[in-house]
Short mmCIF file of C-alpha atoms and ligand atoms in Angstrom, two decimals:
data_model
loop_
_atom_site.label_atom_id
_atom_site.label_comp_id
_atom_site.label_asym_id
_atom_site.label_seq_id
_atom_site.Cartn_x
_atom_site.Cartn_y
_atom_site.Cartn_z
CA UNK Z 186 2.44 -38.71 -10.31
CA UNK Z 187 3.64 -36.13 -7.89
CA UNK Z 188 7.01 -34.43 -7.89
CA UNK Z 189 8.21 -36.63 -5.01
CA UNK Z 190 6.01 -39.57 -5.94
CA UNK Z 191 3.88 -39.15 -2.82
CA UNK Z 192 0.22 -38.49 -2.20
CA UNK Z 193 0.27 -38.51 1.60
CA UNK Z 194 -1.82 -35.38 1.85
CA UNK Z 195 -4.73 -37.12 0.17
CA UNK Z 196 -4.87 -39.92 2.70
CA UNK Z 197 -7.41 -37.97 4.71
CA UNK Z 198 -9.15 -36.80 1.49
CA UNK Z 199 -11.98 -34.70 2.80
CA UNK Z 200 -11.02 -34.80 6.45
CA UNK Z 201 -10.43 -31.10 7.05
CA UNK Z 202 -8.65 -31.90 10.28
CA UNK Z 203 -5.84 -33.64 8.42
CA UNK Z 204 -2.49 -32.35 9.63
CA UNK Z 205 -0.61 -33.95 6.75
CA UNK Z 206 -1.95 -31.65 4.07
CA UNK Z 207 -0.15 -29.40 1.66
CA UNK Z 208 -0.65 -26.26 3.73
CA UNK Z 209 1.03 -27.80 6.77
CA UNK Z 210 4.08 -28.41 4.59
CA UNK Z 211 4.54 -24.75 3.71
CA UNK Z 212 3.58 -23.09 7.00
CA UNK Z 213 5.13 -23.04 10.48
CA UNK Z 214 3.57 -25.04 13.31
CA UNK Z 215 1.92 -21.95 14.82
CA UNK Z 216 -0.45 -21.91 11.83
CA UNK Z 217 -3.33 -24.38 12.14
CA UNK Z 218 -4.48 -25.54 8.75
CA UNK Z 219 -7.39 -27.38 7.17
CA UNK Z 220 -7.90 -28.27 3.53
CA UNK Z 221 -10.08 -30.40 1.28
CA UNK Z 222 -9.83 -31.51 -2.36
CA UNK Z 223 -13.56 -31.75 -3.12
CA UNK Z 224 -16.70 -30.09 -1.79
CA UNK Z 225 -18.48 -32.03 0.98
CA UNK Z 226 -22.17 -32.55 0.13
CA UNK Z 227 -23.68 -30.42 2.89
CA UNK Z 228 -21.93 -27.48 4.49
CA UNK Z 229 -24.05 -25.47 6.89
CA UNK Z 230 -23.48 -21.72 6.76
CA UNK Z 231 -24.42 -19.15 9.38
CA UNK Z 232 -27.40 -16.96 8.38
CA UNK Z 233 -25.14 -13.91 7.89
CA UNK Z 234 -22.92 -15.96 5.56
CA UNK Z 235 -26.01 -17.21 3.69
CA UNK Z 236 -27.04 -13.60 3.18
CA UNK Z 237 -23.65 -12.74 1.66
CA UNK Z 238 -23.74 -15.61 -0.82
CA UNK Z 239 -27.49 -15.73 -1.52
CA UNK Z 240 -27.30 -14.48 -5.12
CA UNK Z 241 -24.03 -16.20 -6.10
CA UNK Z 242 -23.72 -18.85 -8.80
CA UNK Z 243 -23.32 -22.45 -7.60
CA UNK Z 244 -19.54 -22.59 -8.17
CA UNK Z 245 -18.99 -19.50 -6.03
CA UNK Z 246 -21.37 -20.73 -3.37
CA UNK Z 247 -19.55 -24.07 -3.10
CA UNK Z 248 -16.07 -22.55 -2.78
CA UNK Z 249 -17.32 -19.96 -0.27
CA UNK Z 250 -19.03 -22.61 1.86
CA UNK Z 251 -16.30 -25.27 1.68
CA UNK Z 252 -13.49 -22.90 2.54
CA UNK Z 253 -15.47 -21.80 5.59
CA UNK Z 254 -15.92 -25.46 6.51
CA UNK Z 255 -12.11 -25.64 6.46
CA UNK Z 256 -11.77 -22.38 8.38
CA UNK Z 257 -14.04 -23.59 11.17
CA UNK Z 258 -12.02 -26.79 11.47
CA UNK Z 259 -8.80 -24.79 11.64
CA UNK Z 260 -10.26 -22.40 14.24
CA UNK Z 261 -11.40 -25.31 16.38
CA UNK Z 262 -7.91 -26.75 16.27
CA UNK Z 263 -6.67 -23.36 17.41
CA UNK Z 264 -9.06 -23.49 20.36
CA UNK Z 265 -11.32 -20.72 19.05
CA UNK Z 266 -15.09 -21.19 18.80
CA UNK Z 267 -15.94 -20.65 15.15
CA UNK Z 268 -18.64 -18.17 14.19
CA UNK Z 269 -19.56 -16.63 10.85
CA UNK Z 270 -16.58 -15.63 8.71
CA UNK Z 271 -17.82 -12.68 6.72
CA UNK Z 272 -16.03 -10.77 4.00
CA UNK Z 273 -14.87 -7.40 5.29
CA UNK Z 274 -12.99 -4.53 3.71
CA UNK Z 275 -12.10 -5.34 0.06
CA UNK Z 276 -13.18 -8.96 0.61
CA UNK Z 277 -10.67 -9.74 3.36
CA UNK Z 278 -12.11 -12.26 5.80
CA UNK Z 279 -13.07 -10.93 9.24
CA UNK Z 280 -11.43 -13.23 11.76
CA UNK Z 281 -12.32 -13.47 15.45
CA UNK Z 282 -10.43 -11.02 17.69
CA UNK Z 283 -6.85 -12.14 18.27
CA UNK Z 284 -6.77 -14.39 15.21
CA UNK Z 285 -4.97 -13.93 11.89
CA UNK Z 286 -5.64 -16.12 8.88
CA UNK Z 287 -6.02 -16.60 5.17
CA UNK Z 288 -8.23 -18.64 2.85
CA UNK Z 289 -7.85 -19.80 -0.73
CA UNK Z 290 -9.78 -21.88 -3.25
CA UNK Z 291 -9.21 -23.14 -6.77
CA UNK Z 292 -10.40 -26.17 -8.74
CA UNK Z 293 -9.60 -29.21 -6.59
CA UNK Z 294 -8.48 -27.31 -3.51
CA UNK Z 295 -9.95 -25.25 -0.68
CA UNK Z 296 -7.78 -24.40 2.30
CA UNK Z 297 -7.39 -22.16 5.30
CA UNK Z 298 -4.71 -21.36 7.87
CA UNK Z 299 -5.22 -19.49 11.14
CA UNK Z 300 -2.99 -18.55 14.06
CA UNK Z 301 -3.08 -16.58 17.25
CA UNK Z 302 -2.01 -13.00 16.56
CA UNK Z 303 0.44 -13.36 19.42
CA UNK Z 304 2.26 -15.98 17.33
CA UNK Z 305 1.91 -14.73 13.76
CA UNK Z 306 1.53 -11.17 12.50
CA UNK Z 307 -0.16 -12.11 9.23
CA UNK Z 308 -0.74 -15.06 6.88
CA UNK Z 309 -1.16 -15.09 3.10
CA UNK Z 310 -2.18 -18.19 1.13
CA UNK Z 311 -2.86 -18.90 -2.51
CA UNK Z 312 -3.65 -22.10 -4.42
CA UNK Z 313 -3.59 -22.33 -8.20
CA UNK Z 314 -3.89 -25.07 -10.79
CA UNK Z 315 -0.34 -26.03 -11.82
CA UNK Z 316 -0.77 -24.83 -15.39
CA UNK Z 317 0.87 -22.01 -17.32
CA UNK Z 318 -0.89 -18.66 -17.13
CA UNK Z 319 -3.20 -17.80 -20.01
CA UNK Z 320 -1.57 -15.79 -22.79
CA UNK Z 321 -0.97 -12.18 -21.88
CA UNK Z 322 -1.34 -12.51 -18.12
CA UNK Z 323 2.38 -12.69 -17.34
CA UNK Z 324 3.00 -9.40 -19.10
CA UNK Z 325 0.24 -7.83 -17.03
CA UNK Z 326 1.45 -9.05 -13.63
CA UNK Z 327 5.24 -9.37 -13.84
CA UNK Z 328 8.04 -6.83 -13.66
CA UNK Z 329 10.69 -7.05 -16.44
CA UNK Z 330 13.25 -8.44 -13.96
CA UNK Z 331 10.74 -11.06 -12.78
CA UNK Z 332 10.16 -12.16 -16.37
CA UNK Z 333 13.89 -12.54 -16.99
CA UNK Z 334 14.23 -14.43 -13.68
CA UNK Z 335 11.67 -16.97 -14.88
CA UNK Z 336 13.71 -17.65 -18.02
CA UNK Z 337 16.61 -18.86 -15.85
CA UNK Z 338 14.49 -21.54 -14.10
CA UNK Z 339 14.43 -25.15 -15.25
CA UNK Z 340 11.55 -27.25 -16.63
CA UNK Z 341 8.90 -29.08 -14.61
CA UNK Z 342 7.14 -26.23 -12.79
CA UNK Z 343 4.82 -23.63 -14.36
CA UNK Z 344 6.95 -20.82 -12.95
CA UNK Z 345 4.78 -18.07 -14.39
CA UNK Z 346 1.77 -19.37 -12.46
CA UNK Z 347 3.91 -19.74 -9.34
CA UNK Z 348 5.00 -16.12 -9.65
CA UNK Z 349 1.35 -15.09 -9.92
CA UNK Z 350 0.44 -17.19 -6.88
CA UNK Z 351 3.26 -15.71 -4.82
CA UNK Z 352 1.95 -12.23 -5.65
CA UNK Z 353 -1.56 -13.20 -4.56
CA UNK Z 354 -0.14 -14.51 -1.26
CA UNK Z 355 1.77 -11.28 -0.82
CA UNK Z 356 -1.42 -9.27 -1.26
CA UNK Z 357 -3.32 -11.42 1.22
CA UNK Z 358 -0.55 -11.05 3.82
CA UNK Z 359 -0.14 -7.30 3.12
CA UNK Z 360 -3.77 -6.24 3.16
CA UNK Z 361 -4.71 -7.06 6.78
CA UNK Z 362 -1.64 -5.10 7.94
CA UNK Z 363 -2.12 -2.05 5.75
CA UNK Z 364 -5.77 -1.95 4.59
CA UNK Z 365 -4.34 -0.81 1.24
CA UNK Z 366 -4.52 -2.35 -2.23
CA UNK Z 367 -1.17 -3.49 -3.65
CA UNK Z 368 -0.58 -3.38 -7.39
CA UNK Z 369 1.19 -6.27 -9.10
CA UNK Z 370 4.19 -4.03 -9.84
CA UNK Z 371 4.54 -2.95 -6.21
CA UNK Z 372 6.28 -6.13 -5.03
CA UNK Z 373 9.21 -7.89 -6.69
CA UNK Z 374 9.25 -11.67 -6.30
CA UNK Z 375 12.27 -13.95 -6.46
CA UNK Z 376 11.45 -17.65 -6.68
CA UNK Z 377 13.79 -20.22 -5.16
CA UNK Z 378 13.52 -23.57 -6.97
CA UNK Z 379 14.14 -25.27 -3.60
CA UNK Z 380 10.67 -24.23 -2.41
CA UNK Z 381 10.94 -20.68 -1.12
CA UNK Z 382 10.38 -17.17 -2.38
CA UNK Z 383 11.08 -13.63 -1.30
CA UNK Z 384 8.98 -10.55 -1.97
CA UNK Z 385 10.50 -7.09 -1.82
CA UNK Z 386 7.93 -4.35 -1.36
CA UNK Z 387 8.49 -1.47 -3.79
CA UNK Z 388 6.09 0.80 -1.94
CA UNK Z 389 6.26 2.06 1.63
CA UNK Z 390 3.56 0.82 3.98
CA UNK Z 391 1.21 3.41 5.46
CA UNK Z 392 2.39 5.08 8.66
CA UNK Z 393 -0.32 3.24 10.60
CA UNK Z 394 1.64 -0.02 10.27
CA UNK Z 395 3.49 -0.78 13.49
CA UNK Z 396 6.98 -2.17 12.97
CA UNK Z 397 9.04 -2.77 9.84
CA UNK Z 398 7.39 -3.99 6.66
CA UNK Z 399 9.78 -4.15 3.72
CA UNK Z 400 8.90 -7.53 2.29
CA UNK Z 401 7.92 -11.11 2.92
CA UNK Z 402 9.42 -14.55 2.69
CA UNK Z 403 7.26 -17.50 1.73
CA UNK Z 404 7.27 -21.13 0.75
CA UNK Z 405 5.70 -23.01 -2.14
CA UNK Z 406 4.81 -26.56 -3.06
CA UNK Z 407 3.97 -28.17 -6.42
CA UNK Z 408 2.08 -31.40 -6.07
CA UNK Z 409 -0.83 -33.30 -7.62
CA UNK Z 410 -1.58 -30.63 -10.18
CA UNK Z 411 -1.60 -27.82 -7.63
CA UNK Z 412 0.68 -24.92 -6.80
CA UNK Z 413 0.40 -23.50 -3.31
CA UNK Z 414 2.21 -20.47 -1.93
CA UNK Z 415 2.18 -19.41 1.70
CA UNK Z 416 3.50 -16.54 3.78
CA UNK Z 417 3.54 -16.52 7.58
CA UNK Z 418 5.14 -13.57 9.36
CA UNK Z 419 6.18 -14.10 12.99
CA UNK Z 420 4.64 -11.72 15.50
CA UNK Z 421 6.94 -8.99 16.71
CA UNK Z 422 8.43 -9.56 20.13
C1 COA G 714 -8.22 -10.91 -3.58
C2 COA G 714 -7.38 -11.81 -4.46
C3 COA G 714 -5.93 -11.82 -3.95
C4 COA G 714 -7.96 -13.23 -4.36
O1 COA G 714 -7.14 -14.16 -4.99
P1 COA G 714 -7.76 -15.27 -5.96
O2 COA G 714 -6.61 -16.11 -6.47
O3 COA G 714 -8.63 -14.61 -6.95
O4 COA G 714 -8.71 -16.16 -5.07
P2 COA G 714 -8.41 -17.16 -3.87
O5 COA G 714 -9.42 -18.23 -3.95
O6 COA G 714 -6.99 -17.58 -3.78
O7 COA G 714 -8.71 -16.26 -2.59
C5 COA G 714 -9.99 -15.81 -2.32
C6 COA G 714 -10.05 -15.50 -0.86
O8 COA G 714 -9.10 -14.50 -0.54
C7 COA G 714 -9.57 -13.80 0.59
N1 COA G 714 -9.46 -12.38 0.31
C8 COA G 714 -10.21 -11.65 -0.55
N2 COA G 714 -9.83 -10.37 -0.50
C9 COA G 714 -8.82 -10.29 0.39
C10 COA G 714 -8.02 -9.22 0.87
N3 COA G 714 -8.19 -7.95 0.46
N4 COA G 714 -7.09 -9.48 1.80
C11 COA G 714 -6.90 -10.74 2.26
N5 COA G 714 -7.64 -11.80 1.84
C12 COA G 714 -8.58 -11.56 0.91
C13 COA G 714 -11.00 -14.24 0.84
O9 COA G 714 -11.01 -15.14 1.94
C14 COA G 714 -11.36 -14.95 -0.43
O10 COA G 714 -12.26 -16.03 -0.27
P3 COA G 714 -13.81 -15.76 0.06
O11 COA G 714 -14.24 -14.64 -0.83
O12 COA G 714 -14.48 -17.06 -0.22
O13 COA G 714 -13.81 -15.37 1.52
C15 COA G 714 -7.38 -11.36 -5.95
O14 COA G 714 -8.65 -11.55 -6.50
C16 COA G 714 -7.00 -9.92 -6.13
O15 COA G 714 -7.80 -9.00 -5.99
N6 COA G 714 -5.73 -9.65 -6.53
C17 COA G 714 -5.30 -8.32 -6.84
C18 COA G 714 -4.28 -7.80 -5.85
C19 COA G 714 -2.99 -8.53 -5.96
O16 COA G 714 -2.96 -9.73 -6.04
N7 COA G 714 -1.87 -7.78 -5.97
C20 COA G 714 -0.58 -8.38 -6.12
C21 COA G 714 0.42 -7.61 -5.27
S1 COA G 714 2.11 -8.08 -5.62
#
């Protein structure tokens, strides 16, 4: 049973063009999304993508291929002809010129969101199984004040996993802007039980970043055994 009793996002099951999915519920309308909950039997990759994944184990190959299946559907909805989506610097996907986006995969979920760079400055997405983190992980990824913040939250949501997911989304939104790694203790997350979160950056962005970058706001959803976090930053006017 889901938190709100609904399973509307599964109505389209493996239709990656579904607009009623989980990602659409945590992102603004300028972000075009596509998601699936199982791997389609045959996903055709571009030769350059095949080369990247040639030596990977089957699990990795399936998530790599399916999330690109989603990405191409999202790009088509954006009006952009999809080509190969290759990993670039530090694994960040290389989007077509003028496009920003983010991809995520975990057991039972693969999803992508893209937008025109004139509409959104960056996107960060993360999907996780809605289960507590393995022992020891929270201590490795959370600041002391984040750990005490979790203790004030009520039952029903694996808040530690949600905190982790929010940090992963922060990194995926941060990296395309800065081309820098971000340590887990370099952003402080505050989770809002109503479905939002804020991230305060504890490190200055490099001087190459145009415009202010002091933190992010995001949204989250907990449904059908999944936790999803999403950040979408409006383009500067
Ligand atoms: C890169 C990372 C965020 C991926 O997260 P994950 O939960 O392991 O995996 P997900 O399935 O959600 O996401 C994987 C996708 O993220 C994208 N990705 C990988 N590196 C990325 C980067 N540097 N920037 C943006 N997106 C990236 C890719 O599309 C990748 O899928 P692909 O390899 O099939 O193309 C994670 O492995 C990592 O390195 N984290 C350390 C940095 C961090 O999180 N800091 C916290 C700061 S507060």
